[in-house]
Short mmCIF file of C-alpha atoms in Angstrom, two decimals:
data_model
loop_
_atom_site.label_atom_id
_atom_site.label_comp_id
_atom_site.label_asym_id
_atom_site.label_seq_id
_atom_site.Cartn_x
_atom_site.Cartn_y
_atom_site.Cartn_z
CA UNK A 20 -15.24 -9.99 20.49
CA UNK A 21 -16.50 -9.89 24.47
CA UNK A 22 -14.02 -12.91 25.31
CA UNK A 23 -10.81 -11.23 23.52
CA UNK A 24 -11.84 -7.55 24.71
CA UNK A 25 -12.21 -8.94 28.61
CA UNK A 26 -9.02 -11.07 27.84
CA UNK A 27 -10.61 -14.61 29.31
CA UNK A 28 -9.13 -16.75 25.94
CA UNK A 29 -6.03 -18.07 27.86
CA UNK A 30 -5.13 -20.62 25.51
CA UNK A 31 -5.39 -22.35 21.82
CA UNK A 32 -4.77 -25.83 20.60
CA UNK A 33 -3.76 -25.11 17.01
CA UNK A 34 -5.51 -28.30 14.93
CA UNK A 35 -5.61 -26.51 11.43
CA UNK A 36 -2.96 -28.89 9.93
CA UNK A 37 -4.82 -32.45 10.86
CA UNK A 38 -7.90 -33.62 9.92
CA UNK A 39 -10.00 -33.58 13.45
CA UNK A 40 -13.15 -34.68 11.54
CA UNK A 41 -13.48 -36.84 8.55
CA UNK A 42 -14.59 -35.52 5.35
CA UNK A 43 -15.31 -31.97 6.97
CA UNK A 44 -13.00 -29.44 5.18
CA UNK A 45 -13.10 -26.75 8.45
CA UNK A 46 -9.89 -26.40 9.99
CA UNK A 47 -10.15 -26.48 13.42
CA UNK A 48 -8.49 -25.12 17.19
CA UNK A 49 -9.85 -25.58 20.67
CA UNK A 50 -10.13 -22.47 23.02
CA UNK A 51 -9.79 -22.63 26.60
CA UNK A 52 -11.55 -19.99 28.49
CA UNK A 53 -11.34 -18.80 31.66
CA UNK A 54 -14.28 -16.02 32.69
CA UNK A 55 -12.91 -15.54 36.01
CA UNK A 56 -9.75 -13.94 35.01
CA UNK A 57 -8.28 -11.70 32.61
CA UNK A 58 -5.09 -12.15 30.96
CA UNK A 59 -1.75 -10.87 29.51
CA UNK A 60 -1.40 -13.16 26.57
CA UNK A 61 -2.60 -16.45 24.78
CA UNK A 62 -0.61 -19.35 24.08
CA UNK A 63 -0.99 -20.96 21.38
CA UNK A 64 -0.28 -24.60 21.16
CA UNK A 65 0.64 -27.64 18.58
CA UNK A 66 -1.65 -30.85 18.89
CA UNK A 67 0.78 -31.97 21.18
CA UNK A 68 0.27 -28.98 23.37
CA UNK A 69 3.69 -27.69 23.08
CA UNK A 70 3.54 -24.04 22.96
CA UNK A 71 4.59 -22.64 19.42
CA UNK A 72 3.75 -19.32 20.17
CA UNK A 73 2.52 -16.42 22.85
CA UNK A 74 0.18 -14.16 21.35
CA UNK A 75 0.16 -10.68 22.88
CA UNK A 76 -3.34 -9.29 24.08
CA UNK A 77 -1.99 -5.76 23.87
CA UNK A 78 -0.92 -6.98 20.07
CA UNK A 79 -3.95 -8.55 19.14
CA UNK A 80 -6.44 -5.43 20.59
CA UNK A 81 -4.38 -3.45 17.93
CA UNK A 82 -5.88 -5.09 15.20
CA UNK A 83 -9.28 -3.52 13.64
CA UNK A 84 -11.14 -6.90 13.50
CA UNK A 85 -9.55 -8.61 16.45
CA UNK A 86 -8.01 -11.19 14.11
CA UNK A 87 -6.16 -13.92 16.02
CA UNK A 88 -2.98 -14.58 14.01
CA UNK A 89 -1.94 -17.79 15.40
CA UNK A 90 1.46 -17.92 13.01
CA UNK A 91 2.65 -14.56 14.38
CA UNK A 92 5.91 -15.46 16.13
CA UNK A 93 7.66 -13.50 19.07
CA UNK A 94 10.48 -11.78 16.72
CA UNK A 95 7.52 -10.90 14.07
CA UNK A 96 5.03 -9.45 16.75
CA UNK A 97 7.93 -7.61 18.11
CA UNK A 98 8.30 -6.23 14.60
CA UNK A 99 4.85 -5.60 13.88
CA UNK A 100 5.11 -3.48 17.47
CA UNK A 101 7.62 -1.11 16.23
CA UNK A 102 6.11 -0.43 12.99
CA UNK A 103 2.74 0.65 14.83
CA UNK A 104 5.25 2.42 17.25
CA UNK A 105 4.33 6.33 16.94
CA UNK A 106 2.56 5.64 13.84
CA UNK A 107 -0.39 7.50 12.51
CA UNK A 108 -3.26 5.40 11.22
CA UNK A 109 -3.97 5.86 7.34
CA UNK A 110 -7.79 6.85 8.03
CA UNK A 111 -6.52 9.40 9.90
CA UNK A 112 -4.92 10.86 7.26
CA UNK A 113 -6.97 9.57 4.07
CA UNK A 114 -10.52 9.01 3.79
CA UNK A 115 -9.80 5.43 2.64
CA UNK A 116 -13.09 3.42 0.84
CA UNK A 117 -14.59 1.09 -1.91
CA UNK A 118 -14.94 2.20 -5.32
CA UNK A 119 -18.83 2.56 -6.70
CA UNK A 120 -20.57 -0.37 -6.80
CA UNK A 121 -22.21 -0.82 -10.72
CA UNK A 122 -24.56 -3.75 -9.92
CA UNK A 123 -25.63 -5.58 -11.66
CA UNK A 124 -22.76 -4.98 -14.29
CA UNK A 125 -24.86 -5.39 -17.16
CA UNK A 126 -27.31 -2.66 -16.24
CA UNK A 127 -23.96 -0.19 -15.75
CA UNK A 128 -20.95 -1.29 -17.05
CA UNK A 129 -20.34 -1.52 -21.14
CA UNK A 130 -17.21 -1.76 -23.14
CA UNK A 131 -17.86 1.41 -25.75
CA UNK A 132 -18.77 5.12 -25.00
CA UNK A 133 -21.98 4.41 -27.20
CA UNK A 134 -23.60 1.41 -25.60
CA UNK A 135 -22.72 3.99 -22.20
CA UNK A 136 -24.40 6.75 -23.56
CA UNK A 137 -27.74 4.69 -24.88
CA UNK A 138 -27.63 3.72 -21.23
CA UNK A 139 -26.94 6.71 -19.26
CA UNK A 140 -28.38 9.29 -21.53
CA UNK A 141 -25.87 12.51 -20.87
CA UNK A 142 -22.37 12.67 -21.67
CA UNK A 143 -20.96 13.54 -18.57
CA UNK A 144 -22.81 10.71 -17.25
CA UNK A 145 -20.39 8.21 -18.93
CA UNK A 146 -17.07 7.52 -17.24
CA UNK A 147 -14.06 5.40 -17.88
CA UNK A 148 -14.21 2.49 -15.26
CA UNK A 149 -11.17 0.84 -14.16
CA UNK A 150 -11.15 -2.35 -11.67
CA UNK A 151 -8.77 -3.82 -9.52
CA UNK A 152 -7.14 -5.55 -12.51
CA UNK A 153 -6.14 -2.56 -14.00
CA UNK A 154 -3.69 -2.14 -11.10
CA UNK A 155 -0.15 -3.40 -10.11
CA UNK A 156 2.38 -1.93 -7.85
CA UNK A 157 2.69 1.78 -9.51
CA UNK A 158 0.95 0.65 -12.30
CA UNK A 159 -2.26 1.55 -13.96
CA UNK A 160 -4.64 0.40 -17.32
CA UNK A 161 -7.73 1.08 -18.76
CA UNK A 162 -9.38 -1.68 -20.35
CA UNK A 163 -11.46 0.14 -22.01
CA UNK A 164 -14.41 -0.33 -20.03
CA UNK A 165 -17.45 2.25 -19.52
CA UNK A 166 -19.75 2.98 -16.55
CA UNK A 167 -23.23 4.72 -16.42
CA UNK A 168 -22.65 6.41 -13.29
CA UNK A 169 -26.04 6.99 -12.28
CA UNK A 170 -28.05 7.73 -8.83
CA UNK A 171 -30.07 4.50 -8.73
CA UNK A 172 -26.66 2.12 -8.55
CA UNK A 173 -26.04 0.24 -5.95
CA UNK A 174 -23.72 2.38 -4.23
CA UNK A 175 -22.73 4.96 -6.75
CA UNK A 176 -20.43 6.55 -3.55
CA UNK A 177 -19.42 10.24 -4.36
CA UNK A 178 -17.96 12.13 -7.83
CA UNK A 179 -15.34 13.96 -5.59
CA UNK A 180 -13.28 10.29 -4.81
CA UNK A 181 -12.77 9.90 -8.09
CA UNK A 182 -12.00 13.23 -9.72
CA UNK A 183 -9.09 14.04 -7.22
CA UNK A 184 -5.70 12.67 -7.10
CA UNK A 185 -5.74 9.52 -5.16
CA UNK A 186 -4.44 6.09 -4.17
CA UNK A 187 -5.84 3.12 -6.04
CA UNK A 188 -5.22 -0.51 -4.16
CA UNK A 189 -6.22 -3.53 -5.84
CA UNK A 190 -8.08 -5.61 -3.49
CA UNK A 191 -7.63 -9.12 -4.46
CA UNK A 192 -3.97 -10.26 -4.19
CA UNK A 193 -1.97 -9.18 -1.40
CA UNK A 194 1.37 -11.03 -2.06
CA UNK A 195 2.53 -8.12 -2.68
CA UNK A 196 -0.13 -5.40 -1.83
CA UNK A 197 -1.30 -3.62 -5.84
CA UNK A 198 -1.30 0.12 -5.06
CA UNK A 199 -0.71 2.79 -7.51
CA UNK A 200 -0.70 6.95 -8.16
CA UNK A 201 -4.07 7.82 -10.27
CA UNK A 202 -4.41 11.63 -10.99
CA UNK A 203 -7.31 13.43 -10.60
CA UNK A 204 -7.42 15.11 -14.32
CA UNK A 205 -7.80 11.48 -15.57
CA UNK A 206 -10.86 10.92 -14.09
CA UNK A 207 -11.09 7.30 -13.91
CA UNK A 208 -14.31 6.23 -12.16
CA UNK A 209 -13.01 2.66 -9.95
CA UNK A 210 -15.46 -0.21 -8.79
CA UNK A 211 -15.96 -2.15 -5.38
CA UNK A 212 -12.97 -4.46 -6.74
CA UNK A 213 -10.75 -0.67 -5.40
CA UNK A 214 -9.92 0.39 -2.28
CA UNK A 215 -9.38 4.12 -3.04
CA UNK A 216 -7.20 6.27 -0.89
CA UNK A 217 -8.10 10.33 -1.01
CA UNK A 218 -6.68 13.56 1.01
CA UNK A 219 -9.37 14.52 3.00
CA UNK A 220 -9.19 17.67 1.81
CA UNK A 221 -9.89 16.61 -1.29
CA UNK A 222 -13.82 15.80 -0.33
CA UNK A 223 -17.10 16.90 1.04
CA UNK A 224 -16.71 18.07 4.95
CA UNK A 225 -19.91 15.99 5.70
CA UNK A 226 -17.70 12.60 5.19
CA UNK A 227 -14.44 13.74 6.95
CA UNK A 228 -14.80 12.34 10.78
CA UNK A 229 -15.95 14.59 13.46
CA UNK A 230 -12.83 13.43 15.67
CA UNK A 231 -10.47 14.94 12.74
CA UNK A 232 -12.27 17.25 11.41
CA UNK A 233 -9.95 20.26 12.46
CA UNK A 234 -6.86 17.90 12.33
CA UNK A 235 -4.52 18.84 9.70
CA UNK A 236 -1.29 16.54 8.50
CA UNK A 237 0.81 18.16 5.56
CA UNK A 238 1.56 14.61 3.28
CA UNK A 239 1.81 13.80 0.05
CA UNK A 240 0.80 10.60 -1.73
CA UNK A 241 3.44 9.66 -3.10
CA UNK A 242 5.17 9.40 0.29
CA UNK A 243 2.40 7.06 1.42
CA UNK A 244 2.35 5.18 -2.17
CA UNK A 245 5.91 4.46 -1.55
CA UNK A 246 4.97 3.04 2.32
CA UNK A 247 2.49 0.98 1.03
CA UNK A 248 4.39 -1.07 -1.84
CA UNK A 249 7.66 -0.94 0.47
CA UNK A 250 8.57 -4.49 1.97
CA UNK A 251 8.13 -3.59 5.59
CA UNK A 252 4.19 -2.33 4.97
CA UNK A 253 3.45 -5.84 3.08
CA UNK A 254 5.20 -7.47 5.95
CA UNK A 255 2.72 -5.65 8.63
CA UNK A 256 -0.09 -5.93 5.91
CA UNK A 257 0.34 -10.13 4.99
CA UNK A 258 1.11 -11.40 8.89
CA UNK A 259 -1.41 -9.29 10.23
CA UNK A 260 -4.23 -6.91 8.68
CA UNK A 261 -5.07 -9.01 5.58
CA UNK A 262 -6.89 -12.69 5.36
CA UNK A 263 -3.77 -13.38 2.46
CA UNK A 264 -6.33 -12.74 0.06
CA UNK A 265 -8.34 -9.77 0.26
CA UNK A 266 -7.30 -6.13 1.31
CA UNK A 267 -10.21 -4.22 3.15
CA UNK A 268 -11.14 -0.86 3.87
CA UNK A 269 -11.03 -1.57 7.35
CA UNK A 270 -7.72 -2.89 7.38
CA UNK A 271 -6.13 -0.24 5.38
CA UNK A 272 -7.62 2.76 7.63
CA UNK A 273 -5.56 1.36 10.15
CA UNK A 274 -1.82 0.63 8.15
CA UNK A 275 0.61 2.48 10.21
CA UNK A 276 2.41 5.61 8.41
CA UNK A 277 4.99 7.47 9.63
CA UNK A 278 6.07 10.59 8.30
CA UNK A 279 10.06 11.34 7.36
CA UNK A 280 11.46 15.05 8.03
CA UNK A 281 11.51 15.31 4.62
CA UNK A 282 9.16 13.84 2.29
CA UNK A 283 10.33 15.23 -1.45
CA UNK A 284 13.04 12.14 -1.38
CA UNK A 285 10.15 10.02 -0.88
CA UNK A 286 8.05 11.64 -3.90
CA UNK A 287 10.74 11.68 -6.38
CA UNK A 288 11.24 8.08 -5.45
CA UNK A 289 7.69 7.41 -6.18
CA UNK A 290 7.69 9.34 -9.32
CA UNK A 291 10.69 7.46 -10.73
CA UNK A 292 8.73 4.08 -10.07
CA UNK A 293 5.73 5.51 -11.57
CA UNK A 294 7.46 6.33 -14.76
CA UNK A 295 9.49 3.15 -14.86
CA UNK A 296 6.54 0.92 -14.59
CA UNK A 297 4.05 3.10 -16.82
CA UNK A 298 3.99 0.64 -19.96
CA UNK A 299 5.31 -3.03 -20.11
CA UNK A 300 7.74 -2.06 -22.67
CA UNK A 301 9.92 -0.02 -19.96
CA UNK A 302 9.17 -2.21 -16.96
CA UNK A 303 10.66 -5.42 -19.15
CA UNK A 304 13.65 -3.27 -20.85
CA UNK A 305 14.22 -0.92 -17.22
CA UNK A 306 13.99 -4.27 -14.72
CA UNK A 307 17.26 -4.03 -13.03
CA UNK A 308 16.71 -0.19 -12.62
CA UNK A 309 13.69 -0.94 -11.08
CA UNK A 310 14.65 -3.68 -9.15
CA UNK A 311 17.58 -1.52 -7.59
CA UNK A 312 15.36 1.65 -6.74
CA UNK A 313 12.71 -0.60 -5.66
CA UNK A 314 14.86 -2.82 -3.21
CA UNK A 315 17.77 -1.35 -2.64
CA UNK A 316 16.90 2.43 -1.94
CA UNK A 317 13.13 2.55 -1.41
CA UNK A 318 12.84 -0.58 0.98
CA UNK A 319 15.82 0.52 3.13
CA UNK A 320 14.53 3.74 3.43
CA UNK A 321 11.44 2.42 4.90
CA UNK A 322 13.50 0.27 7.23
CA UNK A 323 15.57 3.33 8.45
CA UNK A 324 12.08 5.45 8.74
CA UNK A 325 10.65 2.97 11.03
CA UNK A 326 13.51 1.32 12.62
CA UNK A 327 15.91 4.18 13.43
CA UNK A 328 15.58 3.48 17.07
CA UNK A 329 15.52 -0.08 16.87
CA UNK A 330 18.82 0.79 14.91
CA UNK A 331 20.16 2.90 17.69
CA UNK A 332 19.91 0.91 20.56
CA UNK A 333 21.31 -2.27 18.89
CA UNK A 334 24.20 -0.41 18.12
CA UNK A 335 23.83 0.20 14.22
CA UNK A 336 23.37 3.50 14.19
CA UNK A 337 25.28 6.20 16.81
CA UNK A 338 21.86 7.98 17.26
CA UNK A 339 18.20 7.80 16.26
CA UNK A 340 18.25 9.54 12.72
CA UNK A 341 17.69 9.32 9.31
CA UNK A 342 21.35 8.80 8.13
CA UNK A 343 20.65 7.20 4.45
CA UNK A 344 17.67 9.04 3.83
CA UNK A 345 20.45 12.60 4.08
CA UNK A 346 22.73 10.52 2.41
CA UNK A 347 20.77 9.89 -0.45
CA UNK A 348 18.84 12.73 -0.80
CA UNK A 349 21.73 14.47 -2.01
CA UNK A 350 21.67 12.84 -5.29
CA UNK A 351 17.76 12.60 -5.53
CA UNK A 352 17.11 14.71 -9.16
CA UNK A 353 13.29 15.40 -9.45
CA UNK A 354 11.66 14.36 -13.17
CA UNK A 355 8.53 15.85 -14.45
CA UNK A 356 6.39 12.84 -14.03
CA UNK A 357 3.05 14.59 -13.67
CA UNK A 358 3.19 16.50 -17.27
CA UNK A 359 4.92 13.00 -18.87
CA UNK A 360 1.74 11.23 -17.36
CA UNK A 361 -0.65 13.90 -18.74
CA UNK A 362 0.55 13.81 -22.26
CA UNK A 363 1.02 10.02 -22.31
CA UNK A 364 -2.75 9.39 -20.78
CA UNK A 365 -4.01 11.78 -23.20
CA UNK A 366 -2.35 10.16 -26.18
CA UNK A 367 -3.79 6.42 -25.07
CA UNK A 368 -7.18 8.01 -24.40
CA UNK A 369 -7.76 10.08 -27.38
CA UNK A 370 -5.37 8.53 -29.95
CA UNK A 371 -3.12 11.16 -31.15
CA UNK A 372 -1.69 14.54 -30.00
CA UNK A 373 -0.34 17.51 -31.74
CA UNK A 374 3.43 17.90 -32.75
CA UNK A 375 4.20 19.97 -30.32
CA UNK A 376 2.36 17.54 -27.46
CA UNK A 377 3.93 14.72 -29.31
CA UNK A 378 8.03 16.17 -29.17
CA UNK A 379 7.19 17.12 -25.39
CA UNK A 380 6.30 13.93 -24.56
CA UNK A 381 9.35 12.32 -26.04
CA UNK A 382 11.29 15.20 -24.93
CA UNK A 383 10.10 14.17 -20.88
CA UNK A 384 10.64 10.50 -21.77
CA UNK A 385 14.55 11.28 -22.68
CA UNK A 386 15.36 13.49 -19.68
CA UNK A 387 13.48 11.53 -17.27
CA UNK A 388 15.26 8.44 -18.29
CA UNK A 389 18.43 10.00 -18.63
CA UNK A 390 18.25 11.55 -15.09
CA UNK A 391 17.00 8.31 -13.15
CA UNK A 392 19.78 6.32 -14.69
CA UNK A 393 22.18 9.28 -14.00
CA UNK A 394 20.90 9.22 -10.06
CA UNK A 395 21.13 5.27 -9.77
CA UNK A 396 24.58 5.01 -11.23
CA UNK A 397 26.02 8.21 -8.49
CA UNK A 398 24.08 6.41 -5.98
CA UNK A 399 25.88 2.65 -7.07
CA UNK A 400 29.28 4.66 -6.86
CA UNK A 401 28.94 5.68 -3.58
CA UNK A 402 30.39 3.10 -1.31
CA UNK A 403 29.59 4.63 1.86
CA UNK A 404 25.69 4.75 0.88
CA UNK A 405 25.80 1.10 -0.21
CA UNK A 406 28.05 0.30 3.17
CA UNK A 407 24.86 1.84 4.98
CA UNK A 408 22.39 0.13 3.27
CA UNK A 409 24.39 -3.32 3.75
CA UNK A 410 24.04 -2.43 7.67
CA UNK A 411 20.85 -2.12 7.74
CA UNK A 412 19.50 -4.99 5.93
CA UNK A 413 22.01 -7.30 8.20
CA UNK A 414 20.21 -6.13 10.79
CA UNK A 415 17.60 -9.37 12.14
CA UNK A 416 14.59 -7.51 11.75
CA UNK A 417 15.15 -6.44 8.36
CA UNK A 418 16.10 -9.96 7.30
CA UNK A 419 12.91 -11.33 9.13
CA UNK A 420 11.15 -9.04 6.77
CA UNK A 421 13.28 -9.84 3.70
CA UNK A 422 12.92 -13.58 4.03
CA UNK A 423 8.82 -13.30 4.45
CA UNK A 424 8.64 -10.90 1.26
CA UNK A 425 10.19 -13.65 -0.53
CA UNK A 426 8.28 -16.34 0.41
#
């Protein structure tokens, strides 16, 4: 940390890809240091010391660990620049943390209600427990699975993270980043395999930060669900706040989110996806409707929201605006997703509902259907809308990003 903070590493000999050292499995580089001077950048070179690529102190310093990403090329760190660009970090938005730690699961975590209760004692001492399997990209299960959410766990953290609307992130796999919308009324208790994502509104005053204590941003979650499972975020999140395996608290305090002029386009976006992806039947039967809101609205959306004047001064767009976001937003129809999600979560949890729970729930399904289709197909019609979305993902930043989300 003292050598990349005073800027003395001046230069790298990459020598991950050959075997410096028989039968030891570390990968290893070579640092040169220099104490008596402070630099601009590193270079990082092949085992022929050829330089492959310039890494950026004022780049690197960004990061919340320091990470040196030695495959972060020029047109990528430029990328990765702009996105941070006149962004607000997530933690200061969010309180952003772990789920409770139930160690050791056998002592806390059962698979009925009744081997919970023997264990905890009180009802309301017995909550559903989901994990990080549970979740996909706006997509949440309950196995089934109990936890005796008492004082004497590990780290039990606080009742108020998990009885408020909030962001759920899965934090093993990160090709794509797992996040999804988990209401409040649901009550679904998450474990240290969760990186949960809360308003800070939402908790006690003694765990907001001093620093932003009397800061107030008006955002919904939706708007940042939709940033976080967009292509551009799991661009910024794979080359250069995750490990390629884990996602951390750490890291995702400090994803960059930027907030549109509007963010209801944003929100019904996020509640179509949640609907669409809510059981496998829909997500296998609904793909291409997914696939087109998913990449070919949400993701360019994104692009525009943090490229606009990338856009502008390469000539793409006449000024620095949202042009497709007003463009689409026209069509943009919002569904009830939030009464839809009540009815359907209380129907898994507790069996059965009434008739007239049961016809409103099918009633929702129809109409929310119906109107996402109806809004995809006006959208598909519109040439103009599909000529804009055409510029900006031939734009070389955009396919930089599209060509590393398919990898």
């Amino acid at each position: 940390e003292l050598i990349v903070k005073k800027r003395f590493l001046r230069e790298i000999v990459d020598l991950r890809h050959h075997q410096v050292f028989v039968g030891v499995g570390v990968r290893n580089v070579i640092f040169f240091i220099d104490k008596n001077k402070s630099y601009k950048a590193i270079l990082v070179k092949d085992n022929n010391f050829n330089i492959k690529n310039v890494l950026e102190y004022s780049l690197i310093l960004e990061h919340p660990r320091l990470h040196l990403r030695l495959d972060l090329d020029t047109v990528s760190s430029l990328i990765i620049y702009e996105i941070l660009r006149g962004s607000t970090k997530l933690g200061d938005i969010c309180y952003v943390n772990w789920g409770c730690r139930p160690s050791p699961a056998n002592k806390y975590v059962f698979d009925s209600f009744e081997k919970c209760l023997k264990r905890a004692g009180k009802k309301d001492l017995c909550k559903r427990l989901i994990k990080g399997r549970d979740i996909g990209r706006y997509q949440l299960k309950w196995s089934g699975l109990w936890v005796a959410y008492l004082p004497d766990m590990y780290n039990p953290m606080f009742p108020e993270l998990f009885e408020n609307d909030r962001i759920v992130i899965r934090d093993i796999g990160v090709n794509p980043i797992k996040a999804t919308f988990v209401p409040g009324k649901l009550q679904f208790y998450s474990d240290h395999t969760t990186i949960n994502v809360i308003l800070y509104q939402k908790i006690p005053a003694s765990r907001i930060p001093r620093q932003i204590r009397n800061t107030k941003i008006d955002v919904d979650l939706k708007l940042i669900l939709g940033l976080i499972n967009s292509r551009l975020l799991n661009f910024c999140i794979k080359l250069f706040y995750s490990d390629n395996l884990h996602m951390l608290p750490g890291n995702t305090k400090n994803l960059p989110i930027k907030l549109p002029p509007t963010q209801q386009p944003f929100i019904t976006l996020a509640n179509y996806m949640l609907f669409l992806n809510a059981t496998e039947e829909r997500r296998k039967k609904e793909k291409e409707l997914i696939e087109f809101i998913d990449r070919e609205i949400i993701d360019p959306l994104v692009y525009e929201l943090y490229f606009k004047e990338k856009f502008h001064e390469d000539k793409l767009y006449p000024e620095p605006k949202e042009y497709l976001l007003y463009s689409i937003s026209k069509y943009l129809k919002p569904i009830d997703y939030d009464l839809w999600a009540e009815l359907y979560w209380k129907k898994e949890l507790e069996g059965e509902l009434d008739k007239e729970e049961e016809n409103k729930m099918k009633e929702l399904e129809e109409k929310n259907l119906e109107t996402i289709r109806e809004v995809v197909e006006n959208i598909k019609k519109d040439r103009e809308i599909l000529r804009q979305i055409d510029r900006i993902k031939s734009h070389p930043w955009v396919k930089t990003v599209e060509e590393e989300g398919s990898s």
